[in-house]
XYZ file of C-alpha atoms in Angstrom:
711
model
C 0.000 0.000 0.000
C 2.908 2.367 0.718
C 4.274 1.730 -2.778
C 0.863 2.486 -4.272
C 0.683 5.760 -2.343
C 4.147 6.749 -3.471
C 3.165 6.027 -7.056
C 0.062 8.181 -6.677
C 2.118 11.030 -5.263
C 4.297 11.067 -8.357
C 1.341 11.089 -10.766
C 1.123 14.137 -13.052
C -0.932 16.885 -11.451
C -3.450 16.924 -14.297
C -4.080 13.184 -13.931
C -4.484 13.498 -10.164
C -6.995 16.296 -10.737
C -9.012 14.074 -13.059
C -8.963 11.194 -10.587
C -10.085 13.480 -7.780
C -13.034 14.683 -9.823
C -14.059 11.083 -10.513
C -13.752 10.291 -6.802
C -16.012 13.234 -5.980
C -18.515 12.036 -8.581
C -18.612 8.669 -6.808
C -19.249 10.456 -3.500
C -22.160 12.375 -5.043
C -23.530 9.123 -6.479
C -23.388 7.619 -2.998
C -25.225 10.635 -1.586
C -27.908 10.428 -4.281
C -29.703 13.234 -6.095
C -30.999 15.704 -5.310
C -28.519 16.899 -2.683
C -30.898 19.232 -0.851
C -30.266 18.571 2.838
C -27.705 20.593 4.778
C -26.327 17.519 6.601
C -25.499 15.487 3.483
C -24.276 18.660 1.771
C -21.892 19.387 4.662
C -20.630 15.795 4.462
C -19.919 16.226 0.746
C -18.109 19.528 1.378
C -15.826 17.848 3.918
C -15.325 14.940 1.523
C -14.402 17.373 -1.268
C -11.777 19.075 0.908
C -10.309 15.728 1.987
C -10.182 14.421 -1.594
C -8.808 17.608 -3.157
C -6.090 18.022 -0.533
C -5.218 14.316 -0.467
C -3.732 11.928 -2.997
C -6.004 9.543 -4.897
C -4.689 6.012 -5.194
C -4.260 4.728 -8.732
C -4.247 0.954 -8.259
C -7.017 -1.124 -9.871
C -7.643 -2.775 -6.490
C -8.409 0.561 -4.826
C -10.725 1.680 -7.612
C -12.448 -1.683 -7.772
C -13.098 -1.565 -4.043
C -14.339 2.031 -4.289
C -16.823 1.232 -7.047
C -18.004 -1.855 -5.135
C -18.555 0.231 -1.981
C -20.643 2.775 -3.871
C -22.701 0.084 -5.623
C -23.382 -1.671 -2.312
C -24.237 1.648 -0.672
C -26.697 2.578 -3.426
C -28.224 -0.896 -3.234
C -28.603 -0.697 0.547
C -30.140 2.743 0.185
C -32.746 1.321 -2.197
C -33.472 -1.799 -0.130
C -33.918 0.111 3.117
C -35.768 3.064 1.591
C -38.692 4.286 3.712
C -42.093 4.619 2.028
C -42.533 7.898 0.191
C -45.167 10.460 1.006
C -46.878 12.343 -1.821
C -46.795 16.042 -1.028
C -48.271 18.962 -2.941
C -48.236 22.685 -2.256
C -49.042 25.983 -3.898
C -49.858 29.602 -3.254
C -53.545 30.221 -2.676
C -55.140 32.927 -4.798
C -58.789 32.620 -5.862
C -58.846 31.379 -9.429
C -60.295 28.901 -11.889
C -57.458 26.360 -11.746
C -57.544 25.875 -7.973
C -61.332 25.855 -7.949
C -61.316 23.146 -10.625
C -58.585 20.905 -9.210
C -58.940 21.151 -5.426
C -61.660 19.367 -3.426
C -64.714 21.690 -3.420
C -65.078 22.031 0.353
C -61.315 22.663 0.753
C -61.297 25.361 -1.917
C -64.458 26.940 -0.495
C -62.968 27.094 3.003
C -59.664 28.603 1.850
C -61.503 31.135 -0.312
C -63.565 32.230 2.709
C -60.421 32.577 4.827
C -58.728 34.555 2.053
C -61.681 36.963 1.832
C -61.576 37.514 5.593
C -57.873 38.345 5.593
C -57.978 40.360 2.365
C -61.420 42.036 2.200
C -62.605 42.909 -1.283
C -63.025 46.603 -0.457
C -59.392 46.908 0.695
C -57.676 45.075 -2.135
C -55.150 46.805 -4.356
C -56.269 48.242 -7.671
C -55.783 45.685 -10.455
C -54.362 48.465 -12.634
C -51.569 49.182 -10.136
C -48.189 47.671 -11.120
C -47.228 44.906 -8.728
C -50.756 44.256 -7.476
C -51.436 40.551 -6.998
C -54.680 40.856 -8.943
C -52.881 41.513 -12.262
C -49.868 39.191 -11.951
C -51.612 35.868 -12.429
C -52.934 33.032 -10.284
C -51.863 29.361 -10.088
C -52.545 27.387 -13.255
C -52.725 23.995 -11.502
C -53.470 22.603 -8.067
C -49.910 21.757 -7.103
C -46.786 23.673 -8.066
C -43.722 22.187 -9.716
C -40.990 21.073 -7.309
C -37.430 20.367 -8.412
C -37.205 17.904 -5.500
C -39.609 15.698 -7.436
C -37.497 15.227 -10.573
C -36.069 11.849 -9.579
C -39.092 10.616 -7.587
C -42.282 11.256 -9.503
C -45.561 12.181 -7.880
C -48.942 13.350 -9.117
C -48.573 16.178 -6.608
C -45.422 18.291 -6.223
C -42.933 15.711 -4.906
C -42.595 12.382 -3.091
C -40.589 12.643 0.152
C -39.325 10.154 2.735
C -40.338 12.297 5.710
C -42.648 15.205 6.404
C -41.894 17.749 9.110
C -43.174 21.248 8.422
C -42.248 23.901 10.968
C -41.019 26.802 8.805
C -42.040 27.221 5.137
C -38.664 28.782 4.243
C -36.863 25.623 5.391
C -39.544 23.412 3.866
C -38.265 24.512 0.427
C -41.444 25.721 -1.266
C -40.070 26.564 -4.681
C -43.287 28.176 -5.942
C -42.697 31.246 -3.786
C -40.177 32.516 -6.354
C -42.435 32.230 -9.387
C -42.313 35.587 -11.193
C -46.096 35.583 -11.591
C -46.125 36.433 -7.860
C -43.906 39.475 -8.418
C -45.808 41.670 -5.975
C -44.593 45.133 -5.064
C -45.123 46.975 -1.757
C -48.403 48.560 -2.924
C -50.026 45.112 -3.098
C -52.132 44.127 -0.076
C -50.963 40.518 -0.490
C -47.260 40.561 0.299
C -44.499 38.047 -0.461
C -42.457 38.061 2.718
C -41.114 40.008 5.660
C -37.401 40.310 6.439
C -36.209 40.643 10.020
C -33.184 42.922 9.791
C -31.816 42.297 13.287
C -28.316 40.840 12.913
C -28.901 37.937 15.302
C -31.907 36.685 13.297
C -29.824 34.954 10.619
C -31.703 31.663 10.979
C -35.190 33.155 11.196
C -34.512 36.081 8.880
C -37.548 35.478 6.644
C -41.257 35.214 7.329
C -43.342 33.997 4.382
C -46.473 36.155 4.179
C -47.979 34.672 1.008
C -51.191 32.664 1.506
C -50.480 29.004 0.713
C -51.488 25.429 1.431
C -49.938 21.966 1.565
C -51.452 18.533 0.960
C -50.071 15.113 1.893
C -51.376 11.656 1.039
C -51.016 9.205 3.925
C -49.137 5.987 2.958
C -50.441 2.641 4.174
C -47.091 1.959 5.877
C -47.747 4.839 8.303
C -50.631 3.026 10.007
C -49.758 2.945 13.683
C -48.063 6.338 13.522
C -49.588 9.744 14.057
C -49.930 13.198 12.528
C -49.364 16.173 14.818
C -50.259 19.709 13.851
C -50.622 23.297 14.923
C -53.000 25.545 13.039
C -55.718 24.743 10.569
C -55.894 21.410 8.714
C -58.515 19.427 6.802
C -58.510 15.595 7.019
C -60.190 13.563 4.270
C -63.009 11.328 5.516
C -64.438 8.106 4.066
C -67.100 9.984 2.092
C -64.529 12.204 0.359
C -65.298 15.289 2.418
C -62.647 16.972 4.560
C -63.196 17.230 8.292
C -61.817 20.363 10.006
C -59.154 20.008 12.696
C -58.109 23.314 14.235
C -55.809 24.405 16.997
C -53.119 21.986 18.139
C -53.124 18.225 18.547
C -52.141 14.767 17.309
C -54.226 12.078 15.677
C -53.299 8.402 15.233
C -53.196 7.000 11.711
C -55.294 3.873 11.142
C -55.236 1.405 8.246
C -58.422 3.074 6.971
C -56.477 6.321 6.483
C -54.262 4.814 3.775
C -54.398 6.958 0.642
C -56.372 9.747 2.265
C -55.307 13.358 2.021
C -54.634 15.942 4.701
C -54.579 19.626 3.757
C -52.776 22.267 5.808
C -54.033 25.832 5.352
C -51.714 28.812 5.836
C -53.710 31.827 4.672
C -52.413 33.677 7.721
C -48.602 33.670 8.097
C -46.850 31.490 10.668
C -49.954 29.621 11.752
C -49.247 26.168 10.305
C -46.964 23.368 11.497
C -47.321 19.652 10.703
C -45.298 16.556 11.501
C -45.982 13.063 10.209
C -44.581 10.375 12.519
C -44.405 6.800 11.266
C -44.407 3.586 13.286
C -41.105 2.225 14.618
C -40.290 0.317 11.413
C -40.639 3.457 9.290
C -38.603 5.527 11.749
C -35.803 2.950 11.700
C -35.720 3.119 7.900
C -35.610 6.930 8.045
C -32.678 6.820 10.473
C -30.885 4.221 8.351
C -30.835 6.402 5.227
C -28.321 9.069 6.361
C -26.276 6.418 8.181
C -25.903 4.381 4.980
C -24.795 7.485 3.054
C -22.317 8.457 5.753
C -20.733 5.001 5.957
C -20.554 4.687 2.162
C -18.824 8.034 1.656
C -16.405 7.496 4.554
C -15.504 4.010 3.315
C -15.056 5.348 -0.223
C -12.566 7.971 0.953
C -10.649 5.598 3.233
C -10.193 3.096 0.406
C -9.468 5.554 -2.400
C -7.647 8.535 -0.862
C -4.429 8.960 1.070
C -5.594 11.666 3.432
C -3.271 14.548 4.257
C -4.892 16.210 7.298
C -2.387 19.056 7.533
C -3.194 20.270 4.010
C -6.918 20.271 4.793
C -6.612 22.601 7.811
C -6.568 25.967 6.022
C -9.327 25.139 3.474
C -11.605 23.891 6.262
C -10.949 27.012 8.356
C -11.778 29.292 5.423
C -14.919 27.336 4.524
C -16.175 27.275 8.125
C -15.570 31.026 8.485
C -17.384 31.645 5.200
C -20.331 29.469 6.280
C -20.580 31.379 9.579
C -20.659 34.702 7.717
C -23.399 33.360 5.445
C -25.384 32.084 8.442
C -25.232 35.446 10.211
C -26.307 37.318 7.085
C -29.032 34.929 5.904
C -28.993 31.305 7.035
C -31.700 30.349 4.529
C -28.913 30.306 1.924
C -27.671 27.156 3.689
C -30.408 24.898 2.362
C -33.678 26.809 2.615
C -35.631 28.677 -0.043
C -36.005 32.325 0.839
C -38.625 34.414 -0.959
C -36.787 36.833 -3.225
C -37.928 40.440 -3.128
C -40.520 41.594 -5.626
C -38.843 43.292 -8.591
C -35.422 41.841 -7.698
C -33.087 40.116 -10.146
C -33.123 36.995 -7.957
C -36.843 36.472 -8.483
C -36.463 36.798 -12.254
C -33.514 34.412 -12.623
C -34.896 31.679 -10.399
C -38.353 31.872 -11.938
C -36.984 31.658 -15.490
C -34.583 28.903 -14.421
C -37.444 26.812 -13.034
C -39.547 27.485 -16.137
C -36.867 26.417 -18.617
C -36.031 23.396 -16.441
C -39.625 22.212 -16.874
C -39.232 22.655 -20.627
C -36.043 20.589 -20.536
C -37.777 17.822 -18.564
C -40.593 17.851 -21.124
C -38.060 17.360 -23.939
C -38.465 20.911 -25.250
C -34.787 21.624 -25.900
C -35.499 24.711 -28.007
C -37.548 26.225 -25.180
C -34.748 25.467 -22.744
C -32.041 27.145 -24.828
C -34.269 30.122 -25.598
C -34.049 30.864 -21.877
C -37.281 32.794 -21.510
C -36.217 35.600 -23.892
C -35.771 35.672 -27.656
C -33.204 38.450 -27.177
C -31.491 38.667 -23.822
C -32.359 41.866 -22.032
C -31.375 41.382 -18.424
C -27.678 41.776 -17.679
C -26.775 38.197 -16.757
C -28.175 35.718 -19.284
C -26.061 32.850 -17.935
C -27.543 32.697 -14.440
C -30.933 31.391 -15.575
C -29.280 28.312 -17.092
C -27.200 27.798 -13.970
C -30.375 27.931 -11.877
C -32.008 25.271 -14.048
C -29.018 22.924 -13.754
C -28.622 23.734 -10.063
C -32.179 22.571 -9.375
C -31.447 19.231 -11.037
C -28.524 18.506 -8.709
C -29.609 20.350 -5.571
C -33.389 20.238 -5.853
C -35.363 23.104 -4.362
C -32.378 24.801 -2.773
C -29.592 27.184 -3.754
C -26.741 24.971 -2.596
C -25.104 25.111 -6.032
C -24.587 28.868 -5.786
C -23.586 28.439 -2.145
C -20.850 26.012 -3.228
C -19.249 28.690 -5.389
C -19.552 31.263 -2.604
C -17.882 28.920 -0.086
C -15.127 28.175 -2.607
C -14.412 31.880 -3.160
C -12.006 32.232 -0.181
C -9.997 29.267 -1.476
C -9.768 30.854 -4.927
C -8.750 34.173 -3.390
C -6.026 32.441 -1.365
C -4.727 30.625 -4.464
C -4.631 33.888 -6.440
C -2.882 35.759 -3.616
C -0.317 32.963 -3.351
C 0.378 33.247 -7.052
C 1.059 36.995 -6.982
C 2.150 37.835 -3.418
C 4.872 36.580 -1.081
C 4.198 34.883 2.284
C 2.731 35.566 4.764
C 0.554 38.085 2.915
C -1.618 35.597 0.990
C -2.990 33.775 4.027
C -3.315 36.941 6.120
C -5.240 38.757 3.378
C -7.426 35.709 2.691
C -8.388 35.478 6.381
C -9.078 39.216 6.499
C -11.106 38.958 3.280
C -13.417 36.389 4.865
C -13.586 37.322 8.522
C -13.230 41.121 8.714
C -16.031 43.177 7.107
C -14.007 46.418 7.133
C -13.127 45.610 3.522
C -16.729 46.458 2.644
C -15.548 50.056 2.361
C -13.321 48.965 -0.508
C -15.576 46.319 -2.076
C -13.126 43.622 -1.107
C -14.808 41.608 1.609
C -16.522 38.239 1.508
C -19.792 39.507 2.962
C -20.391 41.611 -0.172
C -20.398 38.488 -2.315
C -22.363 36.400 0.182
C -25.257 38.785 0.691
C -25.792 39.512 -3.017
C -25.513 35.823 -3.866
C -28.136 35.059 -1.209
C -30.395 37.601 -2.934
C -29.969 35.665 -6.172
C -28.063 38.288 -8.170
C -25.657 37.314 -10.944
C -22.866 39.741 -9.985
C -21.101 37.604 -7.315
C -21.107 34.544 -9.547
C -19.567 36.497 -12.432
C -16.732 37.718 -10.230
C -16.183 34.337 -8.584
C -15.854 32.682 -11.993
C -13.477 35.398 -13.176
C -11.244 34.969 -10.101
C -11.402 31.185 -10.482
C -10.317 31.505 -14.116
C -7.281 33.560 -13.143
C -5.844 30.729 -11.027
C -5.175 28.198 -13.855
C -4.563 30.960 -16.395
C -1.608 32.492 -14.517
C 0.104 29.202 -13.731
C 2.498 28.684 -10.819
C 4.483 31.387 -9.040
C 7.763 29.690 -9.914
C 7.241 28.884 -13.590
C 4.292 30.956 -14.775
C 1.784 29.537 -17.273
C 2.754 26.233 -18.922
C 2.303 25.297 -22.568
C -0.643 23.044 -21.732
C -4.144 22.817 -23.155
C -6.194 21.967 -20.042
C -5.343 24.870 -17.682
C -5.597 27.390 -20.526
C -8.940 25.942 -21.594
C -10.490 26.011 -18.131
C -9.021 29.426 -17.318
C -10.532 30.967 -20.445
C -13.801 29.061 -20.056
C -14.339 30.212 -16.471
C -13.684 33.840 -17.381
C -16.044 33.616 -20.363
C -18.721 32.043 -18.171
C -18.254 35.000 -15.851
C -18.969 37.289 -18.799
C -22.136 35.296 -19.507
C -23.238 35.922 -15.930
C -22.484 39.674 -16.075
C -21.386 41.115 -19.443
C -20.169 44.306 -17.747
C -16.848 42.525 -17.044
C -16.237 41.799 -20.731
C -13.712 44.651 -20.941
C -11.467 43.116 -18.262
C -11.903 39.701 -19.865
C -10.919 41.064 -23.285
C -7.748 42.703 -21.927
C -6.732 39.639 -19.950
C -7.498 36.954 -22.542
C -6.284 39.062 -25.463
C -2.883 39.674 -23.867
C -2.632 36.039 -22.784
C -3.442 34.885 -26.305
C -0.790 37.219 -27.743
C 1.784 35.980 -25.215
C 1.088 32.382 -26.231
C 1.605 33.305 -29.900
C 4.886 35.096 -29.214
C 6.184 32.225 -27.068
C 4.883 29.657 -29.573
C 2.867 27.879 -26.906
C 0.542 26.210 -29.378
C -1.187 23.869 -26.948
C -1.885 26.775 -24.609
C -3.098 28.836 -27.556
C -5.502 26.081 -28.566
C -6.854 25.847 -25.008
C -7.397 29.592 -24.826
C -9.151 29.663 -28.182
C -11.484 26.737 -27.506
C -12.234 27.911 -23.957
C -13.160 31.382 -25.232
C -15.603 30.170 -27.903
C -18.698 30.166 -25.620
C -18.486 33.966 -25.439
C -20.203 33.992 -28.837
C -23.116 31.878 -27.566
C -25.051 34.946 -26.379
C -24.876 36.621 -29.780
C -25.784 33.305 -31.429
C -28.806 32.945 -29.134
C -30.036 36.457 -29.926
C -29.652 35.861 -33.664
C -31.286 32.425 -33.715
C -34.243 33.172 -31.453
C -34.682 36.926 -31.874
C -33.159 37.550 -35.332
C -31.208 40.453 -33.812
C -27.492 41.165 -33.789
C -26.902 41.799 -30.071
C -23.546 40.676 -28.678
C -24.613 40.177 -25.073
C -27.809 41.738 -23.736
C -29.908 44.561 -25.104
C -29.993 46.611 -21.906
C -26.393 47.767 -22.454
C -27.749 51.050 -23.865
C -30.391 51.542 -21.150
C -30.082 55.107 -19.876
C -30.584 53.875 -16.318
C -27.329 51.915 -16.671
C -25.321 53.889 -19.248
C -25.631 57.116 -17.299
C -22.633 58.854 -18.916
C -22.297 57.737 -22.550
C -19.269 58.871 -24.592
C -21.283 61.715 -26.101
C -21.918 63.105 -22.612
C -18.191 63.102 -21.848
C -17.462 64.910 -25.107
C -20.075 67.488 -24.152
C -18.559 67.857 -20.674
C -15.104 68.503 -22.154
C -16.629 71.088 -24.501
C -18.230 72.866 -21.539
C -14.903 72.961 -19.701
C -13.093 74.264 -22.794
C -15.660 77.010 -23.440
C -16.477 77.786 -19.781
C -20.137 77.355 -20.677
C -21.641 75.068 -18.036
C -25.272 75.714 -18.844
C -25.795 72.196 -20.204
C -24.895 70.581 -16.875
C -22.718 67.916 -18.494
C -19.544 69.016 -16.704
C -21.333 68.699 -13.375
C -22.596 65.258 -14.336
C -19.054 64.233 -15.280
C -17.680 65.504 -11.975
C -20.324 63.628 -9.991
C -19.636 60.479 -12.013
C -15.969 60.686 -10.967
C -16.988 61.254 -7.340
C -19.367 58.282 -7.445
C -16.653 56.138 -9.036
C -14.087 56.986 -6.362
C -16.600 56.656 -3.534
C -16.516 52.959 -4.349
C -18.806 50.272 -2.922
C -19.158 52.193 0.345
C -20.891 55.019 -1.589
C -19.388 57.498 0.843
C -17.558 60.747 0.183
C -15.186 59.823 3.013
C -13.792 56.845 1.096
C -12.837 58.921 -1.962
C -9.251 59.597 -0.728
C -8.739 55.928 0.149
C -9.970 54.734 -3.228
C -8.031 57.440 -5.068
C -4.843 56.281 -3.327
C -5.615 52.705 -4.296
C -6.168 53.725 -7.906
C -2.839 55.610 -7.888
C -1.044 52.489 -6.645
C -2.738 50.460 -9.383
C -1.546 52.916 -12.047
C 1.992 52.769 -10.630
C 2.081 48.952 -10.712
C 0.812 48.814 -14.311
C 2.714 51.764 -15.771
C 5.977 51.901 -13.845
C 6.310 48.715 -11.857
C 8.955 46.897 -13.853
C 9.986 45.017 -10.743
C 6.529 43.477 -10.347
C 5.377 40.148 -11.730
C 4.343 40.841 -15.362
C 1.194 38.780 -14.860
C 0.270 40.966 -11.904
C 0.669 43.980 -14.170
C -1.628 42.336 -16.712
C -4.258 41.724 -14.011
C -3.810 45.378 -13.053
C -4.384 46.418 -16.659
C -7.654 44.458 -16.632
C -8.605 46.328 -13.448
C -7.832 49.667 -15.137
C -10.091 48.690 -18.030
C -12.916 48.007 -15.579
C -12.301 51.337 -13.866
C -12.900 52.943 -17.268
C -16.263 51.167 -17.426
C -17.199 52.796 -14.106
C -16.891 56.211 -15.768
C -19.744 55.380 -18.117
C -22.071 53.062 -16.217
C -24.035 53.543 -13.020
C -21.938 53.470 -9.856
C -24.084 50.730 -8.326
C -21.664 49.086 -5.859
C -22.242 45.480 -6.899
C -21.304 46.312 -10.498
C -17.748 47.096 -9.446
C -16.758 44.556 -6.777
C -14.371 42.835 -9.198
C -12.771 46.144 -10.158
C -11.912 47.028 -6.583
C -10.879 43.485 -5.714
C -8.286 43.461 -8.503
C -7.243 46.936 -7.390
C -6.690 45.601 -3.863
C -4.488 42.855 -5.274
C -2.263 45.421 -7.019
C -2.235 47.620 -3.906
C -1.144 44.691 -1.731
C 1.742 43.964 -4.096
C 2.679 47.652 -4.130
C 2.693 47.881 -0.341
C 4.637 44.641 0.009
C 7.360 45.560 -2.481
C 7.459 49.361 -2.396
C 5.285 51.006 0.248
C 6.286 49.196 3.443
C 10.025 49.062 2.631
C 9.948 52.841 2.023
C 8.118 53.442 5.292
C 10.565 51.177 7.110
C 13.516 53.172 5.777
C 11.889 56.532 6.486
C 10.299 55.810 9.863
C 12.089 52.781 11.347
C 11.075 53.352 14.985
C 7.381 53.985 14.255
C 7.197 50.995 11.917
C 8.899 48.827 14.534
C 6.280 49.774 17.153
C 3.459 49.220 14.688
C 4.856 45.834 13.749
C 5.036 44.752 17.391
C 1.402 45.767 17.881
C -0.062 44.253 14.700
C 2.339 41.366 14.127
C 3.160 39.860 17.482
C 5.469 36.818 17.625
C 2.561 34.614 18.653
C 0.424 35.768 15.709
C 3.358 35.385 13.322
C 3.993 31.872 14.614
C 0.328 30.949 14.228
C 0.121 32.241 10.662
C 3.417 30.514 9.858
C 2.091 27.249 11.288
C -1.096 27.478 9.220
C 0.844 28.423 6.099
C 3.153 25.484 6.618
C 0.217 23.109 7.002
C -1.278 24.270 3.724
C 1.850 23.735 1.634
């Protein structure tokens, strides 16, 4: 076994990477799809860290045993599967579809309760934008659920347990259907957000009227259903008996196949728990245990674990998860209701819609993506949402995975361009200290906008991820290899698909990299860059095929709400300055655009000097920093290109997180190589005192220990 491990350690890095990805695929197969529970997701995250920081064995015996373990685990999971419970849910709004498809007495009761809570004389005007009366009602009794893709049901989904205490954590995907895009003027509201910082877990209260139905399986005879609130239990004659308040009722053999409806017209009034007999409970407990044992056995057999290398990634991921939990814990496996009018509501709704088209075999409808010509700024996110719901069901754990990986990508990029101990120190500060929010360079910025479902964080995460393979190692730079060049270019291009506003930085970076490969005759690298960049044309191809329009990315690029200072306005501003005629107001607009640009993500006049100093350092590194890594200077040039974009487009903070992050990277290199040495020479005593305060021997030893564990 020692010889096999030594052989694995000497495997080419690219081959080890491929083997690790296959090992992770086996772990996901053992977990089963969809991966929508936080416990099994956390297990897979730990498994991913262990596999990626370890060494995968290459012997046929190890792989044979690994495949056998997964096959046995999947078989045991199927044999000991608990009976499934058909569950259906939907928003309740009076309408023809619900009246047609729901039991008459159930619909009549819910309609009466709806009228009491929302009296007809106090309802919003149907002509008012955002009023629930003009945005559409359900078109079927039970809404689509991505959790039900792999286990079909005539309702929404078929589940192995039913415990409803909080609708946000019960993953009711219908709440983010864009037909329920209600604005504040609507009397029927979507949700309420508790802004108190300690309410991360219970941040959201669903205020939409809704209902849930379950069909009792025969195997649950001998168990009981407990509830709080208002439910309707189907009787032998097909009518539904009311059960109000709080209580439990035993399930008899006669209840098999009967339905129970929970009514939640009033928010936070409904809770239900279905408890099976002992045999069913044992099967429910066995399921996660089988998955745990299978994944652990898979890793033990297939991977030579290196615990010391896993320390830093696990610390960064745990810190990131804690930040996410404090901001909005529903991102960790729940389904929060996105705000009316928000990008998140649009992308998730379109993603769910095109996923249903894909499942129906309508490939053209899927690729059309809900728009013949892309208008909204991030056409790629809707497709990601559709694919995410296949793997992660009714949750946003796919996006969360990228957010949790961001600190690791940041650390890898810092290690490529900065000298120790700066990379690890800056990575820890990036995650754990929110002071960087003033500069647009802190993890919380990405986490909170990702939790809201916006495309911006994903675009920047993909761009940063693409830089890591594109720049190569610190010692040797980029190699003449196809695979890293391909994935580096592909990730950056996918970032452009998520948010085309970063196309300028992508063009500078990929164009210079392509030219470098030509000059150095790195033909394999050139091929990888070229093939990886091809998907950038997919947006223009989509707009031509489906909309017969020549639009490179999305048609809102010329929207005056976004392009607030077009080139013509700058020309006019310069003319006003030259002629001292300021009557047109363009010079004032130009000045305010510069102020807004330099105020940065903090949107504060007080941060203008800080950001101006950072921009000056960036210019120095790019223009005069011959002693800096040339690839750092190229990254700085991409940042300068994005700063130019900020002079034309709205200074919305989330549009420019990547710009200021790349600026921070150049500033850190400047301070490390120029700024701090100059200060040390000029003010040795003051710098010595400051160093003793900020960089104590104990802290230095701790950072050195962590850095040593990670390498």
